[in-house]
Tab-separated table of N, CA and C in Angstrom:
chain	number	residue	atom	x	y	z
V	1	MET	N	0.834	-1.185	0.000
V	1	MET	CA	0.000	0.000	0.000
V	1	MET	C	0.878	1.247	0.000
V	2	PRO	N	0.716	2.106	-0.974
V	2	PRO	CA	1.551	3.308	-1.080
V	2	PRO	C	1.151	4.417	-0.099
V	3	TYR	N	2.169	5.081	0.418
V	3	TYR	CA	1.989	6.258	1.258
V	3	TYR	C	2.393	7.482	0.451
V	4	VAL	N	1.598	8.532	0.551
V	4	VAL	CA	1.859	9.762	-0.185
V	4	VAL	C	2.151	10.869	0.815
V	5	THR	N	3.235	11.607	0.563
V	5	THR	CA	3.629	12.717	1.424
V	5	THR	C	3.556	14.009	0.629
V	6	TYR	N	2.876	14.992	1.184
V	6	TYR	CA	2.741	16.296	0.543
V	6	TYR	C	3.968	17.133	0.880
V	7	ARG	N	4.632	17.680	-0.131
V	7	ARG	CA	5.834	18.496	0.049
V	7	ARG	C	5.614	19.951	-0.357
V	8	GLY	N	4.370	20.357	-0.558
V	8	GLY	CA	4.062	21.718	-0.983
V	8	GLY	C	4.151	22.720	0.153
V	9	LYS	N	3.731	23.944	-0.131
V	9	LYS	CA	3.871	25.037	0.835
V	9	LYS	C	2.569	25.384	1.556
V	10	ASN	N	1.444	24.839	1.118
V	10	ASN	CA	0.171	25.121	1.788
V	10	ASN	C	0.136	24.456	3.163
V	11	ALA	N	-0.688	24.994	4.053
V	11	ALA	CA	-0.835	24.399	5.386
V	11	ALA	C	-1.462	23.014	5.281
V	12	SER	N	-2.374	22.838	4.343
V	12	SER	CA	-2.941	21.535	4.036
V	12	SER	C	-3.595	21.624	2.662
V	13	LEU	N	-3.906	20.472	2.117
V	13	LEU	CA	-4.461	20.414	0.767
V	13	LEU	C	-5.401	19.219	0.683
V	14	ARG	N	-6.508	19.400	-0.050
V	14	ARG	CA	-7.458	18.306	-0.221
V	14	ARG	C	-7.549	17.992	-1.711
V	15	LEU	N	-7.191	16.753	-2.054
V	15	LEU	CA	-7.290	16.260	-3.427
V	15	LEU	C	-7.880	14.863	-3.384
V	16	HIS	N	-8.757	14.551	-4.338
V	16	HIS	CA	-9.357	13.218	-4.424
V	16	HIS	C	-9.989	12.803	-3.080
V	17	SER	N	-10.598	13.759	-2.411
V	17	SER	CA	-11.254	13.535	-1.112
V	17	SER	C	-10.288	13.071	-0.023
V	18	ILE	N	-9.011	13.401	-0.180
V	18	ILE	CA	-7.995	13.041	0.807
V	18	ILE	C	-7.350	14.327	1.298
V	19	ARG	N	-7.258	14.475	2.615
V	19	ARG	CA	-6.615	15.667	3.183
V	19	ARG	C	-5.140	15.381	3.418
V	20	PHE	N	-4.281	16.231	2.855
V	20	PHE	CA	-2.843	16.098	3.007
V	20	PHE	C	-2.296	17.257	3.818
V	21	GLU	N	-1.478	16.944	4.800
V	21	GLU	CA	-0.751	17.950	5.564
V	21	GLU	C	0.720	17.803	5.202
V	22	PRO	N	1.469	18.908	5.206
V	22	PRO	CA	2.889	18.822	4.830
V	22	PRO	C	3.658	17.826	5.692
V	23	ALA	N	4.472	17.014	5.040
V	23	ALA	CA	5.424	16.083	5.675
V	23	ALA	C	4.766	14.965	6.481
V	24	LYS	N	3.466	14.704	6.276
V	24	LYS	CA	2.796	13.611	6.980
V	24	LYS	C	2.343	12.574	5.960
V	25	PRO	N	2.939	11.383	5.978
V	25	PRO	CA	2.543	10.346	5.020
V	25	PRO	C	1.089	9.910	5.222
V	26	VAL	N	0.386	9.745	4.102
V	26	VAL	CA	-1.013	9.337	4.115
V	26	VAL	C	-1.154	8.095	3.243
V	27	LEU	N	-1.818	7.077	3.752
V	27	LEU	CA	-2.069	5.861	2.988
V	27	LEU	C	-3.125	6.159	1.922
V	28	VAL	N	-2.784	5.881	0.652
V	28	VAL	CA	-3.704	6.123	-0.454
V	28	VAL	C	-3.923	4.799	-1.184
V	29	GLU	N	-5.174	4.346	-1.225
V	29	GLU	CA	-5.493	3.068	-1.850
V	29	GLU	C	-6.116	3.214	-3.229
V	30	ASN	N	-6.603	4.387	-3.567
V	30	ASN	CA	-7.263	4.632	-4.845
V	30	ASN	C	-6.215	4.748	-5.956
V	31	GLU	N	-6.267	3.843	-6.935
V	31	GLU	CA	-5.272	3.812	-8.015
V	31	GLU	C	-5.328	5.061	-8.891
V	32	THR	N	-6.518	5.582	-9.147
V	32	THR	CA	-6.653	6.792	-9.962
V	32	THR	C	-6.003	7.977	-9.257
V	33	ALA	N	-6.243	8.099	-7.964
V	33	ALA	CA	-5.641	9.173	-7.179
V	33	ALA	C	-4.129	9.026	-7.157
V	34	LEU	N	-3.647	7.798	-6.991
V	34	LEU	CA	-2.201	7.549	-6.969
V	34	LEU	C	-1.547	7.963	-8.276
V	35	LYS	N	-2.181	7.620	-9.386
V	35	LYS	CA	-1.624	7.981	-10.694
V	35	LYS	C	-1.489	9.500	-10.812
V	36	HIS	N	-2.515	10.213	-10.404
V	36	HIS	CA	-2.483	11.679	-10.468
V	36	HIS	C	-1.426	12.256	-9.526
V	37	LEU	N	-1.343	11.730	-8.315
V	37	LEU	CA	-0.394	12.248	-7.324
V	37	LEU	C	1.058	11.955	-7.712
V	38	ARG	N	1.301	10.823	-8.389
V	38	ARG	CA	2.666	10.510	-8.850
V	38	ARG	C	3.151	11.536	-9.864
V	39	GLU	N	2.219	12.090	-10.637
V	39	GLU	CA	2.562	13.074	-11.666
V	39	GLU	C	2.691	14.488	-11.109
V	40	HIS	N	2.203	14.707	-9.903
V	40	HIS	CA	2.199	16.044	-9.290
V	40	HIS	C	3.537	16.294	-8.590
V	41	PRO	N	4.211	17.411	-8.875
V	41	PRO	CA	5.537	17.656	-8.300
V	41	PRO	C	5.566	17.886	-6.786
V	42	ASP	N	4.428	18.213	-6.166
V	42	ASP	CA	4.398	18.485	-4.725
V	42	ASP	C	4.152	17.240	-3.877
V	43	PHE	N	4.096	16.067	-4.524
V	43	PHE	CA	3.818	14.842	-3.786
V	43	PHE	C	4.916	13.814	-3.994
V	44	GLU	N	5.185	13.065	-2.933
V	44	GLU	CA	6.174	11.985	-2.954
V	44	GLU	C	5.432	10.697	-2.608
V	45	VAL	N	5.569	9.675	-3.468
V	45	VAL	CA	4.879	8.407	-3.262
V	45	VAL	C	5.903	7.335	-2.905
V	46	ASN	N	5.682	6.649	-1.773
V	46	ASN	CA	6.550	5.560	-1.317
V	46	ASN	C	5.695	4.333	-1.042
V	47	GLU	N	6.267	3.172	-1.289
V	47	GLU	CA	5.535	1.932	-1.038
V	47	GLU	C	5.428	1.612	0.450
V	48	GLU	N	6.306	2.158	1.252
V	48	GLU	CA	6.219	1.959	2.694
V	48	GLU	C	6.251	3.310	3.379
V	49	LYS	N	5.846	3.335	4.628
V	49	LYS	CA	5.777	4.592	5.365
V	49	LYS	C	7.183	5.021	5.763
V	50	ILE	N	7.693	6.030	5.070
V	50	ILE	CA	9.038	6.547	5.331
V	50	ILE	C	8.910	8.021	5.693
V	51	ILE	N	9.460	8.378	6.836
V	51	ILE	CA	9.464	9.785	7.238
V	51	ILE	C	10.908	10.247	7.227
V	52	PRO	N	11.250	11.217	6.366
V	52	PRO	CA	12.626	11.704	6.316
V	52	PRO	C	13.070	12.282	7.664
V	53	LEU	N	14.355	12.144	7.966
V	53	LEU	CA	14.890	12.646	9.235
V	53	LEU	C	14.599	14.133	9.416
V	54	GLU	N	14.637	14.895	8.339
V	54	GLU	CA	14.403	16.335	8.422
V	54	GLU	C	12.997	16.679	8.910
V	55	ASP	N	12.065	15.759	8.751
V	55	ASP	CA	10.683	15.998	9.166
V	55	ASP	C	10.399	15.574	10.605
V	56	LEU	N	11.359	14.940	11.251
V	56	LEU	CA	11.190	14.509	12.643
V	56	LEU	C	11.518	15.652	13.599
V	57	SER	N	10.937	15.601	14.786
V	57	SER	CA	11.245	16.602	15.813
V	57	SER	C	12.580	16.258	16.467
V	58	VAL	N	13.128	17.190	17.227
V	58	VAL	CA	14.394	16.959	17.928
V	58	VAL	C	14.242	15.795	18.907
V	59	VAL	N	13.109	15.725	19.587
V	59	VAL	CA	12.866	14.635	20.540
V	59	VAL	C	12.874	13.286	19.816
V	60	GLN	N	12.224	13.215	18.655
V	60	GLN	CA	12.209	11.969	17.882
V	60	GLN	C	13.609	11.608	17.389
V	61	LEU	N	14.369	12.616	16.963
V	61	LEU	CA	15.739	12.375	16.495
V	61	LEU	C	16.623	11.876	17.631
V	62	LYS	N	16.475	12.469	18.813
V	62	LYS	CA	17.274	12.027	19.966
V	62	LYS	C	16.922	10.599	20.356
V	63	ASP	N	15.648	10.256	20.230
V	63	ASP	CA	15.230	8.887	20.527
V	63	ASP	C	15.873	7.909	19.538
V	64	LYS	N	15.890	8.268	18.253
V	64	LYS	CA	16.536	7.420	17.242
V	64	LYS	C	18.034	7.310	17.510
V	65	ALA	N	18.660	8.430	17.888
V	65	ALA	CA	20.101	8.444	18.160
V	65	ALA	C	20.423	7.574	19.376
V	66	LYS	N	19.582	7.637	20.382
V	66	LYS	CA	19.791	6.814	21.578
V	66	LYS	C	19.704	5.329	21.229
V	67	LYS	N	18.668	4.968	20.471
V	67	LYS	CA	18.496	3.572	20.060
V	67	LYS	C	19.645	3.094	19.179
V	68	ALA	N	20.236	4.026	18.398
V	68	ALA	CA	21.332	3.672	17.501
V	68	ALA	C	22.677	3.623	18.227
V	69	GLY	N	22.715	4.081	19.488
V	69	GLY	CA	23.949	4.038	20.262
V	69	GLY	C	24.918	5.164	19.944
V	70	ILE	N	24.399	6.304	19.498
V	70	ILE	CA	25.247	7.456	19.186
V	70	ILE	C	25.630	8.151	20.488
V	71	GLU	N	26.933	8.232	20.740
V	71	GLU	CA	27.429	8.852	21.972
V	71	GLU	C	27.277	10.370	21.905
V	72	GLY	N	26.891	10.973	23.024
V	72	GLY	CA	26.779	12.429	23.119
V	72	GLY	C	25.561	13.003	22.420
V	73	PHE	N	24.580	12.173	22.112
V	73	PHE	CA	23.408	12.638	21.363
V	73	PHE	C	22.595	13.685	22.115
V	74	SER	N	22.609	13.656	23.432
V	74	SER	CA	21.751	14.553	24.210
V	74	SER	C	22.159	16.022	24.086
V	75	ASP	N	23.416	16.287	23.701
V	75	ASP	CA	23.887	17.663	23.562
V	75	ASP	C	23.803	18.182	22.127
V	76	LEU	N	23.337	17.361	21.210
V	76	LEU	CA	23.330	17.744	19.798
V	76	LEU	C	22.093	18.543	19.419
V	77	LYS	N	22.259	19.406	18.425
V	77	LYS	CA	21.145	20.157	17.857
V	77	LYS	C	20.604	19.375	16.667
V	78	LYS	N	19.461	19.783	16.143
V	78	LYS	CA	18.780	19.042	15.089
V	78	LYS	C	19.682	18.742	13.882
V	79	PRO	N	20.394	19.741	13.311
V	79	PRO	CA	21.245	19.427	12.145
V	79	PRO	C	22.350	18.418	12.476
V	80	GLU	N	22.887	18.493	13.696
V	80	GLU	CA	23.944	17.568	14.108
V	80	GLU	C	23.386	16.154	14.293
V	81	LEU	N	22.180	16.065	14.836
V	81	LEU	CA	21.532	14.755	15.002
V	81	LEU	C	21.274	14.106	13.639
V	82	ILE	N	20.780	14.912	12.703
V	82	ILE	CA	20.513	14.399	11.357
V	82	ILE	C	21.804	13.919	10.715
V	83	ALA	N	22.871	14.707	10.830
V	83	ALA	CA	24.162	14.329	10.245
V	83	ALA	C	24.685	13.034	10.869
V	84	ALA	N	24.570	12.901	12.182
V	84	ALA	CA	25.060	11.702	12.871
V	84	ALA	C	24.259	10.472	12.458
V	85	LEU	N	22.932	10.607	12.340
V	85	LEU	CA	22.092	9.474	11.947
V	85	LEU	C	22.333	9.082	10.489
V	86	LYS	N	22.524	10.084	9.630
V	86	LYS	CA	22.818	9.785	8.219
V	86	LYS	C	24.183	9.115	8.084
V	87	ALA	N	25.145	9.554	8.887
V	87	ALA	CA	26.471	8.938	8.858
V	87	ALA	C	26.366	7.473	9.267
V	88	LEU	N	25.554	7.203	10.261
V	88	LEU	CA	25.351	5.828	10.721
V	88	LEU	C	24.721	4.978	9.617
V	89	GLU	N	23.731	5.546	8.914
V	89	GLU	CA	23.070	4.835	7.820
V	89	GLU	C	24.036	4.511	6.686
V	90	SER	N	25.029	5.389	6.491
V	90	SER	CA	25.983	5.169	5.398
V	90	SER	C	27.133	4.254	5.807
V	91	GLY	N	27.099	3.767	7.049
V	91	GLY	CA	28.095	2.795	7.473
V	91	GLY	C	29.230	3.345	8.309
V	92	GLU	N	29.191	4.628	8.629
V	92	GLU	CA	30.222	5.210	9.488
V	92	GLU	C	29.940	4.841	10.940
V	93	PRO	N	30.948	4.950	11.835
V	93	PRO	CA	30.725	4.618	13.249
V	93	PRO	C	29.682	5.534	13.883
V	94	PRO	N	28.899	5.025	14.833
V	94	PRO	CA	27.824	5.821	15.448
V	94	PRO	C	28.341	6.755	16.549
V	95	HIS	N	29.037	7.807	16.165
V	95	HIS	CA	29.518	8.801	17.126
V	95	HIS	C	29.028	10.164	16.716
V	96	ALA	N	28.696	10.997	17.703
V	96	ALA	CA	28.193	12.335	17.427
V	96	ALA	C	29.291	13.230	16.861
V	97	ASP	N	30.511	13.047	17.322
V	97	ASP	CA	31.604	13.897	16.855
V	97	ASP	C	32.449	13.103	15.844
V	98	ASN	N	32.107	13.231	14.584
V	98	ASN	CA	32.788	12.483	13.523
V	98	ASN	C	34.114	13.118	13.131
V	99	ASP	N	34.488	14.243	13.736
V	99	ASP	CA	35.739	14.934	13.403
V	99	ASP	C	36.948	14.344	14.105
V	100	THR	N	36.732	13.507	15.095
V	100	THR	CA	37.872	12.965	15.831
V	100	THR	C	38.579	11.908	15.004
V	101	PRO	N	39.929	11.842	15.103
V	101	PRO	CA	40.669	10.870	14.290
V	101	PRO	C	40.489	9.446	14.758
């Protein structure tokens, strides 16, 4: 079942009787609606529910960092948390300060 995420600038949008809020994945089962939304530049269609790190709150990012075993995560700001989690996803060691030799 595909999830559709609205990436536009409106506070919310209603298309095909579905209400979309920015950065919140919505399950869409209607094939006609999916076809139209795939062609629309303000929508992202994924087969599974994926929320980009940039759309998570600092609390959610810290929770992910804690579960991933990133040291020093509690002192990090949002951009640093995102960088540390992305580094971990790419196979680098799970440390908040990647500048150390």
